[in-house]
Every structure is written in C-alpha cells, then in structure tokens.
Amino acid sequence: MLELDDVAEVIADAVREATEPLAKQIAALEERKDAIGVTSALIDRDGNLILTMSDGSTKGLGAVVGSDGAPGENGKHGLSAEDVDATILEDGRTVEFSVSQGDTTYIFELAFPVPMYRGVYADGESYEKGDMVTWGGSVWHCQADTTEKPGTDDWQLAVKKGRDARTPAT
C-alpha cells in the first residue's frame, strides 16, 4: 500500500531534481549587481506570454502553445476526468485512486489516520493509528498501529472518566 508520505517524498525528490539547474542559475543571477528579474508573468487575451521586469519594463515572449506547437485539446494531451476514479474503501479511512489511459491503469491507495470509534477495547485486537476506543471508562486515541492496551505509549487519553453521580438523599 502506497502511503501519503511515500508519495510526498517521491514528488519532493522529483521537484528538487528538476529545479536544481534553475536554482543554480538563479543564485548566479542574484550575485550580479546589475541583474533585472521577472516580477510577474501573464498570458494576454491573444495567448501571448508577457513578462513584467523588476525595472518596470515588459517583454513579450510570443504565443503560448502546446508541446507539438498547437494548442492542446481536451483528452488528447493528458488526463481527463474520465481517466481518474477514487473510491473510499471499507475501512473508512483509505482512498483508492485509479488512473487509466489507454491500456494502462495505475491503482494506488492513500490511508488517512482519521479518528474512528472502534467501541470498547478488546484484548488482542489490532488497532490502527487514528482508532478511538473506550477503556476503563475513558476514551483513548491510538497514536500508532498496535495490539497493546490503552495506557501505553501507543495510546493517548482523549476523554478522562468522570466522577460517578451522587445518589440524592431520600
């Protein structure tokens, strides 16, 4: 099962690798005293990319076009809504994503440690991070996947047992 942290790490590594050459160029430019930078960019109504420079001037870079030189068409150059599906699994905290394009389908799951009440603690039962149970009159939140009983480091007290009600005098 693919965890959210694993996906985030892979994406972060790819972004670092892709932006490293750019970061080096930016550092070299920042060392220059006479450097002029880009302060904003926009695409005008005709599809042209316009840059505003730090000295107030503007630069027109021409039309923004797709990878083959022509504007992209929906579903022809990437994913469309029909290519992606998401389903919440029976455990109530895992989302299964399915991405299909042509004959290729990728399926991955993301589990979220959302609080889920699992009833009264049962000895020997497996509990996942995010589970909540009643034990000893108190409510406990599971901090890590465990089979240990509440009161250990795997659990945190969420609601402490209250005082018993007094019986009114007759």
Short mmCIF file of C-alpha atoms in Angstrom, two decimals:
data_model
loop_
_atom_site.label_atom_id
_atom_site.label_comp_id
_atom_site.label_asym_id
_atom_site.label_seq_id
_atom_site.Cartn_x
_atom_site.Cartn_y
_atom_site.Cartn_z
CA MET A 1 0.00 0.00 0.00
CA LEU A 2 1.41 3.38 -1.05
CA GLU A 3 1.49 5.82 1.88
CA LEU A 4 0.97 9.56 1.56
CA ASP A 5 4.46 10.19 2.99
CA ASP A 6 5.98 7.94 0.28
CA VAL A 7 4.16 9.82 -2.48
CA ALA A 8 5.19 13.18 -1.00
CA GLU A 9 8.83 12.07 -0.78
CA VAL A 10 8.90 10.89 -4.42
CA ILE A 11 7.32 14.15 -5.59
CA ALA A 12 9.70 16.26 -3.46
CA ASP A 13 12.72 14.40 -4.88
CA ALA A 14 11.50 14.89 -8.45
CA VAL A 15 10.87 18.61 -7.88
CA ARG A 16 14.32 19.06 -6.30
CA GLU A 17 15.99 17.24 -9.20
CA ALA A 18 14.05 19.18 -11.84
CA THR A 19 14.64 22.60 -10.25
CA GLU A 20 18.31 22.18 -9.25
CA PRO A 21 19.70 23.65 -12.53
CA LEU A 22 17.28 26.56 -12.29
CA ALA A 23 18.22 27.21 -8.66
CA LYS A 24 21.90 27.37 -9.67
CA GLN A 25 21.11 29.87 -12.44
CA ILE A 26 19.05 31.99 -10.05
CA ALA A 27 21.87 32.00 -7.49
CA ALA A 28 24.34 33.15 -10.17
CA LEU A 29 21.98 35.90 -11.32
CA GLU A 30 21.37 37.09 -7.75
CA GLU A 31 25.11 37.65 -7.35
CA ARG A 32 25.05 40.12 -10.24
CA LYS A 33 24.53 43.71 -9.13
CA ASP A 34 23.05 44.87 -12.46
CA ALA A 35 20.59 41.97 -12.80
CA ILE A 36 16.98 42.60 -13.78
CA GLY A 37 14.46 39.99 -12.68
CA VAL A 38 10.96 38.97 -13.61
CA THR A 39 8.35 40.27 -11.16
CA SER A 40 5.24 38.85 -12.85
CA ALA A 41 4.00 36.97 -15.89
CA LEU A 42 0.63 36.80 -17.61
CA ILE A 43 -0.95 35.44 -20.74
CA ASP A 44 -2.86 38.15 -22.58
CA ARG A 45 -6.18 37.72 -24.43
CA ASP A 46 -4.37 36.74 -27.62
CA GLY A 47 -2.45 33.92 -25.86
CA ASN A 48 0.89 35.75 -25.67
CA LEU A 49 3.14 35.44 -22.61
CA ILE A 50 4.05 38.89 -21.21
CA LEU A 51 6.72 39.34 -18.52
CA THR A 52 7.00 42.38 -16.25
CA MET A 53 10.60 43.05 -15.25
CA SER A 54 11.94 44.46 -11.98
CA ASP A 55 12.90 47.73 -13.72
CA GLY A 56 9.25 48.23 -14.83
CA SER A 57 9.74 47.23 -18.46
CA THR A 58 7.73 44.47 -20.14
CA LYS A 59 8.83 41.72 -22.51
CA GLY A 60 6.52 39.87 -24.91
CA LEU A 61 7.60 36.26 -25.44
CA GLY A 62 5.02 35.31 -28.06
CA ALA A 63 2.16 32.84 -28.13
CA VAL A 64 1.92 30.03 -25.59
CA VAL A 65 1.33 26.76 -27.46
CA GLY A 66 1.18 23.04 -26.70
CA SER A 67 4.13 20.61 -26.87
CA ASP A 68 3.65 19.92 -30.59
CA GLY A 69 3.29 23.61 -31.44
CA ALA A 70 -0.51 23.60 -31.42
CA PRO A 71 -2.93 24.36 -28.63
CA GLY A 72 -3.89 21.22 -26.70
CA GLU A 73 -7.31 19.62 -27.00
CA ASN A 74 -9.19 18.14 -24.02
CA GLY A 75 -8.30 14.49 -23.52
CA LYS A 76 -5.62 14.49 -26.26
CA HIS A 77 -2.59 15.72 -24.30
CA GLY A 78 -3.04 14.49 -20.75
CA LEU A 79 -5.65 13.12 -18.40
CA SER A 80 -9.32 13.97 -18.39
CA ALA A 81 -11.87 13.49 -15.62
CA GLU A 82 -12.94 10.19 -17.19
CA ASP A 83 -9.40 8.81 -16.68
CA VAL A 84 -9.42 9.21 -12.87
CA ASP A 85 -11.54 7.44 -10.25
CA ALA A 86 -11.47 7.50 -6.43
CA THR A 87 -13.22 5.15 -4.01
CA ILE A 88 -13.33 5.13 -0.20
CA LEU A 89 -12.56 1.58 0.95
CA GLU A 90 -14.45 -0.36 3.63
CA ASP A 91 -12.10 0.72 6.43
CA GLY A 92 -13.47 4.25 6.00
CA ARG A 93 -10.02 5.88 6.06
CA THR A 94 -8.37 4.66 2.85
CA VAL A 95 -8.98 6.18 -0.59
CA GLU A 96 -8.17 4.05 -3.62
CA PHE A 97 -7.24 6.04 -6.72
CA SER A 98 -7.37 4.57 -10.21
CA VAL A 99 -5.78 6.40 -13.15
CA SER A 100 -6.27 4.92 -16.62
CA GLN A 101 -5.06 5.97 -20.02
CA GLY A 102 -5.35 3.64 -22.97
CA ASP A 103 -4.47 0.08 -21.92
CA THR A 104 -2.53 1.23 -18.85
CA THR A 105 -4.09 1.54 -15.38
CA TYR A 106 -2.38 2.64 -12.18
CA ILE A 107 -4.04 1.94 -8.83
CA PHE A 108 -2.76 3.28 -5.53
CA GLU A 109 -4.14 3.78 -2.05
CA LEU A 110 -3.78 6.65 0.40
CA ALA A 111 -4.61 5.89 4.05
CA PHE A 112 -5.54 8.77 6.35
CA PRO A 113 -5.35 8.33 10.15
CA VAL A 114 -8.78 9.85 10.74
CA PRO A 115 -10.40 9.22 14.14
CA MET A 116 -12.75 6.23 14.06
CA TYR A 117 -14.52 4.95 17.14
CA ARG A 118 -13.97 1.17 17.41
CA GLY A 119 -16.06 0.52 20.53
CA VAL A 120 -14.83 -0.96 23.80
CA TYR A 121 -11.17 -2.06 23.76
CA ALA A 122 -10.82 -5.81 23.10
CA ASP A 123 -7.64 -7.55 24.31
CA GLY A 124 -5.59 -8.96 21.40
CA GLU A 125 -7.39 -6.87 18.75
CA SER A 126 -5.26 -4.86 16.28
CA TYR A 127 -5.79 -1.10 16.30
CA GLU A 128 -4.60 1.43 13.73
CA LYS A 129 -3.38 4.99 14.17
CA GLY A 130 -6.50 7.14 14.48
CA ASP A 131 -8.69 4.50 16.17
CA MET A 132 -10.54 5.52 19.32
CA VAL A 133 -11.75 3.09 22.00
CA THR A 134 -13.43 3.13 25.37
CA TRP A 135 -11.39 1.51 28.15
CA GLY A 136 -11.68 1.88 31.91
CA GLY A 137 -14.49 4.41 31.48
CA SER A 138 -12.27 6.75 29.42
CA VAL A 139 -11.86 7.33 25.68
CA TRP A 140 -8.40 6.68 24.22
CA HIS A 141 -6.88 7.71 20.86
CA CYS A 142 -4.48 5.30 19.12
CA GLN A 143 -1.19 7.03 18.23
CA ALA A 144 0.42 4.11 16.31
CA ASP A 145 -0.65 0.71 14.95
CA THR A 146 -0.72 -1.59 17.98
CA THR A 147 -2.15 -4.56 19.84
CA GLU A 148 -1.22 -3.02 23.23
CA LYS A 149 -3.91 -1.90 25.64
CA PRO A 150 -4.58 1.78 26.37
CA GLY A 151 -2.25 3.36 28.90
CA THR A 152 0.91 2.54 26.90
CA ASP A 153 2.86 4.96 24.67
CA ASP A 154 0.75 3.81 21.68
CA TRP A 155 -2.33 5.48 23.18
CA GLN A 156 -3.26 8.97 24.33
CA LEU A 157 -6.04 9.72 26.77
CA ALA A 158 -8.68 11.73 24.90
CA VAL A 159 -11.54 11.92 27.45
CA LYS A 160 -10.96 11.08 31.11
CA LYS A 161 -13.54 9.14 33.08
CA GLY A 162 -15.75 11.43 35.10
CA ARG A 163 -16.83 11.16 38.72
CA ASP A 164 -19.77 8.87 39.50
CA ALA A 165 -23.04 10.70 40.07
CA ARG A 166 -24.17 11.08 43.65
CA THR A 167 -27.34 9.41 44.75
CA PRO A 168 -29.80 12.02 46.02
CA ALA A 169 -30.77 11.74 49.71
CA THR A 170 -34.25 10.33 50.32
#
